[in-house]
CSV table of C-alpha atoms in Angstrom, one decimal:
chain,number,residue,atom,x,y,z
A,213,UNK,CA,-29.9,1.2,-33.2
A,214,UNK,CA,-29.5,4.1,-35.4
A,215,UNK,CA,-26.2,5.2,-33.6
A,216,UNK,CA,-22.4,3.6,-32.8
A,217,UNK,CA,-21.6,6.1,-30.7
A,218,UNK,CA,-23.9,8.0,-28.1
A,219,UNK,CA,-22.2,10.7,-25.5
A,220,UNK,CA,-24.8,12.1,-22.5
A,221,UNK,CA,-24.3,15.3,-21.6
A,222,UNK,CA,-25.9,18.1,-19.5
A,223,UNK,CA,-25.1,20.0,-16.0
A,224,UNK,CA,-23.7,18.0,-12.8
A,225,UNK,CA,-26.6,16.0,-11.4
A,226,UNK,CA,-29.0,15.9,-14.6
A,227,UNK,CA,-28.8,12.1,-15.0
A,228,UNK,CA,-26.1,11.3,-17.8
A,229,UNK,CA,-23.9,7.9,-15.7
A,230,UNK,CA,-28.0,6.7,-14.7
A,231,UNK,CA,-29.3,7.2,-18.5
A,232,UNK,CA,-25.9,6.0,-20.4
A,233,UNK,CA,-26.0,2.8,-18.1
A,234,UNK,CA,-29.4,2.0,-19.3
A,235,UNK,CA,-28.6,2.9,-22.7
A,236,UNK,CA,-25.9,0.6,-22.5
A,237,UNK,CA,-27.5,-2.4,-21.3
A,238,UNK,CA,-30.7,-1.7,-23.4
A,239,UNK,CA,-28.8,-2.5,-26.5
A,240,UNK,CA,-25.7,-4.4,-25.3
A,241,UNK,CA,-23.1,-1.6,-25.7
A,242,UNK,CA,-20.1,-0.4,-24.3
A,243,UNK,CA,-20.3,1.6,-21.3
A,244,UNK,CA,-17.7,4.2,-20.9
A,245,UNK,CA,-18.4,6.6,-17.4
A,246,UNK,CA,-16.3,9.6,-16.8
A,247,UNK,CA,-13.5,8.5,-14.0
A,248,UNK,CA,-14.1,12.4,-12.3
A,249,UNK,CA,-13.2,10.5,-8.5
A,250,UNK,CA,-9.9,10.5,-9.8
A,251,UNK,CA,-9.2,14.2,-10.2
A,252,UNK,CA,-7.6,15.7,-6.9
A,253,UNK,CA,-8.2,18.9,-8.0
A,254,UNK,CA,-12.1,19.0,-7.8
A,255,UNK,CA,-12.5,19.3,-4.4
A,256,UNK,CA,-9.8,22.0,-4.3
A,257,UNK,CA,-11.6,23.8,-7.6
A,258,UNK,CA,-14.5,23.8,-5.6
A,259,UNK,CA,-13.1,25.7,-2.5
A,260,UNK,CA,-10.8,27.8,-4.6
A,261,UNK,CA,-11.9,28.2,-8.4
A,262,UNK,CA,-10.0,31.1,-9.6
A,263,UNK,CA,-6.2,29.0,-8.0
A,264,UNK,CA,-7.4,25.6,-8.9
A,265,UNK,CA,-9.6,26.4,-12.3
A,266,UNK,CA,-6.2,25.4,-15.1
A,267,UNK,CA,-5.2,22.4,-12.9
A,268,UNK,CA,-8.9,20.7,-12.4
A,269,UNK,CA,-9.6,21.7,-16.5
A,270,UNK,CA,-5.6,20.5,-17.7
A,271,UNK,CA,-6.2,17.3,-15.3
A,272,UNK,CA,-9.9,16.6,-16.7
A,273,UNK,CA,-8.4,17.0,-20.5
A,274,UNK,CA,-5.9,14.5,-19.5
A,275,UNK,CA,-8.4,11.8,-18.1
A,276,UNK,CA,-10.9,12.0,-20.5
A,277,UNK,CA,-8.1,11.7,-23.3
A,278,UNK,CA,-6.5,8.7,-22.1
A,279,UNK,CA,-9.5,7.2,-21.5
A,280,UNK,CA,-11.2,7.6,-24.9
A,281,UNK,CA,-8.0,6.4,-26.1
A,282,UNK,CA,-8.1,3.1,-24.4
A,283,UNK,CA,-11.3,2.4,-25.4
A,284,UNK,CA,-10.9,3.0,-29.3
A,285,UNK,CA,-8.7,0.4,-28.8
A,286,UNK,CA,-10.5,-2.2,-27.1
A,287,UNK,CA,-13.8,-3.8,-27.8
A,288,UNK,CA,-14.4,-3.4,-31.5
A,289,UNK,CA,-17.1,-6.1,-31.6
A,290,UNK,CA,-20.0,-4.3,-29.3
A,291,UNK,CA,-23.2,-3.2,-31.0
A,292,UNK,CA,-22.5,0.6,-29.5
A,293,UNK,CA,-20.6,2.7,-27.0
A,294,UNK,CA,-22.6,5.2,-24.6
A,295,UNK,CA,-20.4,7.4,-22.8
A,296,UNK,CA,-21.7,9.6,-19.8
A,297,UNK,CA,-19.9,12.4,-21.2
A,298,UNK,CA,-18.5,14.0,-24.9
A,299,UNK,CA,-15.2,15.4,-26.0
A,300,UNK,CA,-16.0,18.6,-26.0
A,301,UNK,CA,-17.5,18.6,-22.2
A,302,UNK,CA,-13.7,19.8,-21.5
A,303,UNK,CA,-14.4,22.9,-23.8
A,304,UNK,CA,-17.2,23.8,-22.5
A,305,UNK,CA,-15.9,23.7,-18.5
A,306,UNK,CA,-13.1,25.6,-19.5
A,307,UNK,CA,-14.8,28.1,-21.1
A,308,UNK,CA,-16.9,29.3,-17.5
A,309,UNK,CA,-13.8,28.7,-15.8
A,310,UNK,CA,-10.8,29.6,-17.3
A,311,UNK,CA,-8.9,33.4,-18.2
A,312,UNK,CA,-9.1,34.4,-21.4
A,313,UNK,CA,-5.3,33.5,-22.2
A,314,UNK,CA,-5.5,30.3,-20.2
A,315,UNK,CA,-8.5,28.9,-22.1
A,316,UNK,CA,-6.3,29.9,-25.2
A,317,UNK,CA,-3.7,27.8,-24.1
A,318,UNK,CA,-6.1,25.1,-22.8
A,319,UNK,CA,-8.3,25.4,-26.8
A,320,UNK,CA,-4.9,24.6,-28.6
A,321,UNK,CA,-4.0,21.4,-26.4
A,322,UNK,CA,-7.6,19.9,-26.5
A,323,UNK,CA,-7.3,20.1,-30.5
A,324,UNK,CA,-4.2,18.8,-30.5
A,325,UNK,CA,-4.7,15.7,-28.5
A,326,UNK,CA,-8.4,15.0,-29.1
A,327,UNK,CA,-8.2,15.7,-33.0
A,328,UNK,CA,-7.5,12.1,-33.8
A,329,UNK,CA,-10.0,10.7,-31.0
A,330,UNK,CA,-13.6,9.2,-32.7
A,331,UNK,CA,-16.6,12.1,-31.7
A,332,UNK,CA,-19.7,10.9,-31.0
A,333,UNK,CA,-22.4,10.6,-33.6
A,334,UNK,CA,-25.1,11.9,-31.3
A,335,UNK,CA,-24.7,13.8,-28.1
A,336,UNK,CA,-27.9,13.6,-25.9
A,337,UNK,CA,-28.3,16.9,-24.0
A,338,UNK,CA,-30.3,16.4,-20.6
A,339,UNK,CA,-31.9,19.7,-19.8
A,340,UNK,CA,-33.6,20.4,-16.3
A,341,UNK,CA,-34.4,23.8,-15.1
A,342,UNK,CA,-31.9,25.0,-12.4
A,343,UNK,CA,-34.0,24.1,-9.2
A,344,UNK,CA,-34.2,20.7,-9.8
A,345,UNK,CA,-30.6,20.4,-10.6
A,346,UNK,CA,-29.7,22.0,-7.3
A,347,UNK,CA,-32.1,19.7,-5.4
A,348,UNK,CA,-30.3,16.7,-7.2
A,349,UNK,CA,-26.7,17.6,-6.3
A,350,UNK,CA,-28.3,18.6,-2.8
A,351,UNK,CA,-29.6,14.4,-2.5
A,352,UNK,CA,-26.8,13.0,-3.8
A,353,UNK,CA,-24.9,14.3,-1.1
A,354,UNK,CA,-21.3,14.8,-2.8
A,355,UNK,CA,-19.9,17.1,0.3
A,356,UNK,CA,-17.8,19.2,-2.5
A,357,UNK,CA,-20.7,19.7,-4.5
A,358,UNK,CA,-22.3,21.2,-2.0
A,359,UNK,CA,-21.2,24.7,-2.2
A,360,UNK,CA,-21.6,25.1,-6.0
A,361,UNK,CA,-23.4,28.3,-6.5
A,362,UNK,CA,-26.6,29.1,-9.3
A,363,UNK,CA,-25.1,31.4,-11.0
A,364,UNK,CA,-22.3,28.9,-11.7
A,365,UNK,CA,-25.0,26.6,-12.9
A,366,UNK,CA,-26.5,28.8,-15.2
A,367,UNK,CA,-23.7,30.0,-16.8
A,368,UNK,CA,-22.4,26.4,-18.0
A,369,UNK,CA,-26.1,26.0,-19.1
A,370,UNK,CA,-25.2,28.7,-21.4
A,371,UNK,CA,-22.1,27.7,-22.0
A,372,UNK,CA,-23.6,24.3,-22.9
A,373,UNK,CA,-26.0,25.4,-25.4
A,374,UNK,CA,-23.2,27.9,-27.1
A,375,UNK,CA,-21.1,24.8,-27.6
A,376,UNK,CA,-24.0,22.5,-28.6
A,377,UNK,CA,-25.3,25.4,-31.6
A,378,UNK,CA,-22.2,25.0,-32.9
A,379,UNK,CA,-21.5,21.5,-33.3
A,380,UNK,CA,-21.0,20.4,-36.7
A,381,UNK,CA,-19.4,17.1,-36.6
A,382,UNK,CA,-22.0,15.7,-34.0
A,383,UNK,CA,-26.0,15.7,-34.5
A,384,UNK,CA,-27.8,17.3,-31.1
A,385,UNK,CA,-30.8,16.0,-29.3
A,386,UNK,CA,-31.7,18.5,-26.5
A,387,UNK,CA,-34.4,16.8,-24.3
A,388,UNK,CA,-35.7,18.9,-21.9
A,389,UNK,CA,-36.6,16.7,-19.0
A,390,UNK,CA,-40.1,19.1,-17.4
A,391,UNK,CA,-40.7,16.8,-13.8
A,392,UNK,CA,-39.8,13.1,-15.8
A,393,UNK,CA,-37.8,10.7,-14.4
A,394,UNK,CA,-36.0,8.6,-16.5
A,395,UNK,CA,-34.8,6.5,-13.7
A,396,UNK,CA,-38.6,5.4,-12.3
A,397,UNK,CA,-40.5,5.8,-15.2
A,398,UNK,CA,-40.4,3.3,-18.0
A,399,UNK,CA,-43.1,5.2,-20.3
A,400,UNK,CA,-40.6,8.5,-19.9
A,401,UNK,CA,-37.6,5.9,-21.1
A,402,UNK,CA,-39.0,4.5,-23.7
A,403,UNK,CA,-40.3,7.9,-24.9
A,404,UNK,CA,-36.5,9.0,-24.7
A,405,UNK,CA,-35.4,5.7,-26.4
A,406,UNK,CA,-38.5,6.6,-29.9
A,407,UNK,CA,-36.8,10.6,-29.6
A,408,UNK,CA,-33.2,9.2,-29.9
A,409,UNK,CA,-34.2,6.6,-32.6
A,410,UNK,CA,-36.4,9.2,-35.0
A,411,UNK,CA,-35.2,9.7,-38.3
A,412,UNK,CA,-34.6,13.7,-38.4
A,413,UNK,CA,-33.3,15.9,-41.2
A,414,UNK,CA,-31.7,18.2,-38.7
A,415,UNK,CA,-28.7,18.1,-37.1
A,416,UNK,CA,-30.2,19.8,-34.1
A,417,UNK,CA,-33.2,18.7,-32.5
A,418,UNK,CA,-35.3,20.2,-29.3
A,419,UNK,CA,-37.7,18.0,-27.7
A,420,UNK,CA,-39.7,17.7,-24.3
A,421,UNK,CA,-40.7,14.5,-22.8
């Protein structure tokens, strides 16, 4: 393993909790999975974004903190940690969501509670085109998600890839995913597993399974 700390990323039904439990019991790691059931805000957000958008975003911040925070302190002795999400997943939601003076507000809280946190040596980007993502929220059958529009989609795909260009503490690896699934197919896993283990010079990589 060339990492000790992997974070999955990409839009809402792309395959990050699936891929970072396989990950994690490929190599014996710790599994950490986003604890988003616990936010009573979503399902309000989702009905009512512009009334709901600081308390879902402040409430998210404040899960994903505490969690991350338990979990540098626990388990020191496993071979990695794989997390179905990355610190900076609360930046980029806010971004699409948030007034420009409330994202202000929401920037200077996230570096002041997630400076000290460990950042994750790679974040694996998931990348499926928009119709397929749709169709996957549609099957997993999520009654809030339901109602979560394209252009919505696309524009924390962009958001996503803003945020991704410009990290410099974390190397990238965008996979775009085409029509494999990591979930059925083994050859598409274990081409996934070669991508994240290749030695690169560059901090950002682009690849296609």
């Amino acid at each position: 393993m060339r990492y000790s700390y992997i974070a999955i990323e990409g839009l809402i039904g792309a395959g990050k909790t699936t891929l970072a439990r396989r990950l994690a019991e490929r190599w014996n790691g710790r599994l950490v999975l986003e604890e988003f059931d616990d936010n009573p805000f979503l399902p309000r957000f989702y009905e009512q974004p512009e009334r709901y958008a600081f308390s879902v975003e402040l409430s998210f911040l404040a899960q994903r903190y505490h969690q991350l925070k338990r979990v540098t302190e626990q388990d020191l002795f496993a071979n990695c940690t794989v997390a179905d999400y990355s610190l900076g997943k609360s930046l980029v939601f806010a971004s699409a969501t948030l007034v420009s003076d409330e994202y202000a507000l929401f920037s200077d809280l996230y570096r002041i509670m997630y400076g000290d946190l460990p950042q994750p040596e790679l974040i694996v980007y998931l990348h499926l085109d928009l119709e397929r993502v749709r169709e996957r929220i549609r099957k997993r059958g999520r009654s809030y998600e339901q109602q979560i529009g394209a252009e919505y989609l696309l524009k924390l795909q962009e958001h996503y890839m803003d945020h991704l260009q410009k990290s410099a503490r974390t190397k990238v690896l965008v996979v775009d995913l085409a029509d494999q699934d990591l979930l059925h197919d083994p050859t598409a896993f274990d081409r996934l597993l070669d991508l994240i283990d290749a030695p690169s010079t560059s901090d950002h990589r682009v690849a296609t399974l």
